[in-house]
Short mmCIF file of C-alpha atoms in Angstrom, two decimals:
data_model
loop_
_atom_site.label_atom_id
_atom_site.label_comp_id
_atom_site.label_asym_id
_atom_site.label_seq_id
_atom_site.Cartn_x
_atom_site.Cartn_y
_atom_site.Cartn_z
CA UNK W 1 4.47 12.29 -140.25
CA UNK W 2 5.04 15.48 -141.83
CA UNK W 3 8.76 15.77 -140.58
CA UNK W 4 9.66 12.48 -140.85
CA UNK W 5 8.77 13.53 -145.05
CA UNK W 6 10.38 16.84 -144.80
CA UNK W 7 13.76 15.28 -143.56
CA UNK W 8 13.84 12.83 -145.85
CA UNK W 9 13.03 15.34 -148.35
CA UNK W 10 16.03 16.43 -147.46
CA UNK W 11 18.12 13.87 -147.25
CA UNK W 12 17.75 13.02 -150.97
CA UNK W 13 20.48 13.66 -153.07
CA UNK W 14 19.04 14.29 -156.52
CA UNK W 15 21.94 14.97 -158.63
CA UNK W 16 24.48 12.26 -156.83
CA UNK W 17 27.85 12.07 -155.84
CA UNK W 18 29.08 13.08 -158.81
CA UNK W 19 26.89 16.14 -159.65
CA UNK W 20 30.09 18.68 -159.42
CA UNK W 21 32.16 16.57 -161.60
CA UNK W 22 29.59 16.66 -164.37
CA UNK W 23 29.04 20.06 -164.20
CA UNK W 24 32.92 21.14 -164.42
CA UNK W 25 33.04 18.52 -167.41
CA UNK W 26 30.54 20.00 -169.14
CA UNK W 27 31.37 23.90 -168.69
CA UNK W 28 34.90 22.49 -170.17
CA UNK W 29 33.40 21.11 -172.78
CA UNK W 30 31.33 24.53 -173.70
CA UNK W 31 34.32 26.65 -173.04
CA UNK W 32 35.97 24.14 -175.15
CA UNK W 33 33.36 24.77 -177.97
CA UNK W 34 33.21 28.11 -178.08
CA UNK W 35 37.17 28.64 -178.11
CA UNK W 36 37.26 26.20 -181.14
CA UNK W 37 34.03 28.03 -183.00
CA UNK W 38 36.37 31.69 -182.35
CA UNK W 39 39.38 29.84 -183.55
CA UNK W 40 37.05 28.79 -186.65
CA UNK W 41 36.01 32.43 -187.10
CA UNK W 42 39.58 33.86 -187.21
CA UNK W 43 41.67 30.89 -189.22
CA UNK W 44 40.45 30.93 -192.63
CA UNK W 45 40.33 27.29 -195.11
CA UNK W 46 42.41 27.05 -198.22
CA UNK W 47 40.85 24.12 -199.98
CA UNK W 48 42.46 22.26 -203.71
CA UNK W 49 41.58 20.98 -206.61
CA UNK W 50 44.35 19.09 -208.91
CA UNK W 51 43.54 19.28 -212.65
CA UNK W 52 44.82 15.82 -212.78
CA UNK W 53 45.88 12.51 -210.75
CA UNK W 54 49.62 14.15 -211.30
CA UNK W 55 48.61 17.20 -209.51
CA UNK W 56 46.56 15.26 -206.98
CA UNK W 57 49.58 13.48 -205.83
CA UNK W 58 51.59 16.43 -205.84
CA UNK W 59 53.29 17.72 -202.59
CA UNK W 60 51.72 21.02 -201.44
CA UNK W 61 54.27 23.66 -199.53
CA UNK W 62 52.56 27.00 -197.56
CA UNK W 63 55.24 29.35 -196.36
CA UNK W 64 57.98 26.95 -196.86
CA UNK W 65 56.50 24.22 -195.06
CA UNK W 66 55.55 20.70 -196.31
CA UNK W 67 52.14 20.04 -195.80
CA UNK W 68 51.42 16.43 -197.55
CA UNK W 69 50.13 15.54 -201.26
CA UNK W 70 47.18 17.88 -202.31
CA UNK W 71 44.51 15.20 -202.34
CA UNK W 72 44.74 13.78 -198.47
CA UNK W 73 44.55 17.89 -197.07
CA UNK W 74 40.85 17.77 -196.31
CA UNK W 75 38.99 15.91 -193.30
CA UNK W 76 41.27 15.95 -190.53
CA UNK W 77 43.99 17.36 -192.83
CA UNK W 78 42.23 20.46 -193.86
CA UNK W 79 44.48 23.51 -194.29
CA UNK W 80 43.02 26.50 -191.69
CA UNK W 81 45.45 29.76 -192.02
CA UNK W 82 45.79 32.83 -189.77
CA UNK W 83 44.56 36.13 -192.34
CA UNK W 84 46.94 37.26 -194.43
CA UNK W 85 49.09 36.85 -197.55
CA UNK W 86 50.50 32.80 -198.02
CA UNK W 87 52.48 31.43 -200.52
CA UNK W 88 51.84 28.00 -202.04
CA UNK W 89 54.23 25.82 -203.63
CA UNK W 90 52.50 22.58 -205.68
CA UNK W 91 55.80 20.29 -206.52
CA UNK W 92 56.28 17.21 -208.20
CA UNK W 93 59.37 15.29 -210.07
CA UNK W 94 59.02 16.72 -214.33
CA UNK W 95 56.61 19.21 -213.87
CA UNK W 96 57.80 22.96 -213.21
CA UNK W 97 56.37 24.48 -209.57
CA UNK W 98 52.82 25.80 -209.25
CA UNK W 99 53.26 28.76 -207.05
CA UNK W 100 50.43 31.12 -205.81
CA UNK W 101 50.21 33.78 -203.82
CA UNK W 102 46.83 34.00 -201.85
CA UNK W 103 45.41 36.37 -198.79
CA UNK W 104 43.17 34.54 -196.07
CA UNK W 105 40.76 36.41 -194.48
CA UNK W 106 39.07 35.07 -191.29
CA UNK W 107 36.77 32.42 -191.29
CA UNK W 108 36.40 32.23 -195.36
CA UNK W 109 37.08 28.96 -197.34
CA UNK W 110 38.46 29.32 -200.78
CA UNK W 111 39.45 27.13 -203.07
CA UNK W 112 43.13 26.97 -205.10
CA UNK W 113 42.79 24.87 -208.37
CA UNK W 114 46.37 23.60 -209.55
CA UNK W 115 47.55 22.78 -212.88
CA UNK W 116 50.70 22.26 -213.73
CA UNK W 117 53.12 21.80 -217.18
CA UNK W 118 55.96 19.73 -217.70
CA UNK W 119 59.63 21.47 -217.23
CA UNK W 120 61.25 22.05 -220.25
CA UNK W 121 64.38 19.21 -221.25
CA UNK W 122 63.05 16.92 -218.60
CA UNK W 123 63.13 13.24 -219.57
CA UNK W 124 63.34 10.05 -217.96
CA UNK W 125 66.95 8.34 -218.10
CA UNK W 126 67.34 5.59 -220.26
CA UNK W 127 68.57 2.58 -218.54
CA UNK W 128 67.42 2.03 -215.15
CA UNK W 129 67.20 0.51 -211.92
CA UNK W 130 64.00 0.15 -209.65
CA UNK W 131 63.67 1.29 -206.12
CA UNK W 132 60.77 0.22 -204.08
CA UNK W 133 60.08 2.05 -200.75
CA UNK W 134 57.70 0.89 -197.76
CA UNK W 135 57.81 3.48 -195.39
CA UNK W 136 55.12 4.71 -192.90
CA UNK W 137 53.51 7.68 -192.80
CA UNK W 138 53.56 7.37 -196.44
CA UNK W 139 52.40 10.36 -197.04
CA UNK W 140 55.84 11.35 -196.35
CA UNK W 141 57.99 13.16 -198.93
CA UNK W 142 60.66 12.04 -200.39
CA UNK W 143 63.86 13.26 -201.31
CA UNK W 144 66.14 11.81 -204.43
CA UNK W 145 69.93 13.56 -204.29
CA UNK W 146 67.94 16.55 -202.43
CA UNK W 147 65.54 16.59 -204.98
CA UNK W 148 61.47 16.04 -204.27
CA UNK W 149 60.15 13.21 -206.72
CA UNK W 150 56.76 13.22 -204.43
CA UNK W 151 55.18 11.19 -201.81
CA UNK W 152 56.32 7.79 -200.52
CA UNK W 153 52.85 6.06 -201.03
CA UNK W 154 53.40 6.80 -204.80
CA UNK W 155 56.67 4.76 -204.57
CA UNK W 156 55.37 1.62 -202.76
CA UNK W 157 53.09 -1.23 -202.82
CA UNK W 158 52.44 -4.04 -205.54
CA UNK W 159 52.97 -2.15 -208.68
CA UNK W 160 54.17 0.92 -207.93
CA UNK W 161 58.56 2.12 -207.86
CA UNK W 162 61.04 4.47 -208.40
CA UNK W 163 62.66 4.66 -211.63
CA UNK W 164 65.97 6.06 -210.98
CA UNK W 165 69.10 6.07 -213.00
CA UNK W 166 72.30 3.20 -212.02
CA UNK W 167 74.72 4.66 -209.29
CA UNK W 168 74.84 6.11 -205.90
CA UNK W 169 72.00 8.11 -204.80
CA UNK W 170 71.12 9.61 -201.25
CA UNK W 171 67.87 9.38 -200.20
CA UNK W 172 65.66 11.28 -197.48
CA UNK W 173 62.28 10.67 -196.30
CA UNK W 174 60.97 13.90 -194.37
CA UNK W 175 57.92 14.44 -192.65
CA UNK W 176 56.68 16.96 -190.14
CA UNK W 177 56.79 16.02 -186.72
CA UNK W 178 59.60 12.65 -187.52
CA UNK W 179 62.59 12.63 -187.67
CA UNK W 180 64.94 12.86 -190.95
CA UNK W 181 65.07 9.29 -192.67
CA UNK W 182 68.13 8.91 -194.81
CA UNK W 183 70.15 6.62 -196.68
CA UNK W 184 72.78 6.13 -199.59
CA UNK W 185 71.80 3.67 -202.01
CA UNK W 186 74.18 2.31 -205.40
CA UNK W 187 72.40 0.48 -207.97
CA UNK W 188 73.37 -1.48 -210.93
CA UNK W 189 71.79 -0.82 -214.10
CA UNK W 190 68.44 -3.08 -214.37
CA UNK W 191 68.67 -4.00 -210.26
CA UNK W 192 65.38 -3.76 -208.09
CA UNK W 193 66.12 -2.40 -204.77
CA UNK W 194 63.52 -1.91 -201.65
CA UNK W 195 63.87 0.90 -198.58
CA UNK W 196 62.01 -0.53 -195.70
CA UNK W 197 61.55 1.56 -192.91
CA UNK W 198 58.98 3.36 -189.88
CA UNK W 199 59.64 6.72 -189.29
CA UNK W 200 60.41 8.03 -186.15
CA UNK W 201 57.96 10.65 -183.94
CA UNK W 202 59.87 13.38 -182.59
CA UNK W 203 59.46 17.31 -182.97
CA UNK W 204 59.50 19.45 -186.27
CA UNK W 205 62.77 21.20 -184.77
CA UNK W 206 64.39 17.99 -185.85
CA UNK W 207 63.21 18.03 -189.56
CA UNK W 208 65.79 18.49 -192.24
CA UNK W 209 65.68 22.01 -194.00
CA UNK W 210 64.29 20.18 -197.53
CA UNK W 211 60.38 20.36 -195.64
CA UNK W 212 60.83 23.77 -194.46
CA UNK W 213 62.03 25.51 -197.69
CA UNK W 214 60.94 25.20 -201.73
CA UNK W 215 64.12 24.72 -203.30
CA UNK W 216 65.28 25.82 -206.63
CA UNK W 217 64.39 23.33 -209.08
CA UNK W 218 67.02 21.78 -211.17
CA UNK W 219 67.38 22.17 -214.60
CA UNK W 220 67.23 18.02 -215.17
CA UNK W 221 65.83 15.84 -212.50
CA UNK W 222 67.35 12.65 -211.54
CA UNK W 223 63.99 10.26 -211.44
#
């Protein structure tokens, strides 16, 4: 009696099949933990606060690079930063740059509030024509005669356009990580006009240079 319980003792398999499966998931997902809480440690978070809906919507560059509009980079969007010195470029159509300068240091959050003032001698043309854009991402920026005007969500939708002056005009629509959108358009004074399009995945090697550098900005802006 007592052997017949001993072997099936065992026999029994309390962990399953599967036991060594489970235990190499979960040591991945540990190893996978603590590699993310040391990558949390060394990156630092650059957080931002717009003074007003203009500078919420603005387009934020660090080191050159386009980023998105200030108010969408928190959540999954958040800005982390290896330690160091970073520039920041704030940019929208009328308003002059907001640039900063900031140092990161590892794992600290800090928090860049933008304001911004309207550029000297801008103004909007006087006669018009409307251009309507539904593009996705559209948190994409967008390019007017290789000048930034913002964000394509701020250019789409029900009761939102583009202002623009009559004539030919060349647009681009850049994000990181698609590829370049961009088309001529020529518009008659008063004529509504709509850019429909889906960007394209494919690598940040194949974005146009406007995403990867801040530009000087012109003197008069076309929107």
């Amino acid at each position: 009696m007592l052997n017949r319980h001993s072997n099936a003792f065992r026999d029994r398999k309390p962990f399953g099949p599967h036991w060594p499966v489970l235990v190499v998931t979960a040591l991945i997902l540990l190893l996978f933990a603590a590699f993310s809480y040391a990558d949390n440690r060394v990156m630092g978070e650059v957080q931002f606060e717009g003074a007003t809906k203009v500078e919420r919507d603005s387009g934020v560059w660090i080191d050159g690079q386009y980023l998105g509009y200030l108010k969408e980079l928190k959540g999954d969007k958040k800005v982390m930063l290896l330690p160091g010195e970073h520039e920041i470029t704030v940019r929208q159509a009328g308003l002059d740059d907001f640039v900063r300068k900031i140092v990161v240091e590892p794992g600290q959050k800090q928090t860049v509030r933008v304001a911004m003032q309207k550029s000297a001698g801008w103004q909007m043309p006087s006669i018009t024509s409307t251009l309507k854009l539904t593009v996705q991402p559209n948190r994409a920026a967008v390019f007017l005669d290789d000048h930034y005007v913002g964000h394509v969500g701020e250019f789409g939708g029900k009761f939102r356009s583009m202002q623009i002056a009559p004539g030919k005009h060349r647009i681009k629509i850049e994000l990181a990580g698609y590829r370049t959108f961009e088309t001529e358009i020529d518009l008659l004074a008063g004529q509504k006009s709509e850019v429909k399009t889906d960007l394209v995945k494919g690598s940040i090697k194949q974005n146009d240079a406007m995403i990867k550098q801040v530009a000087q900005q012109a003197e008069s802006n076309p929107r």
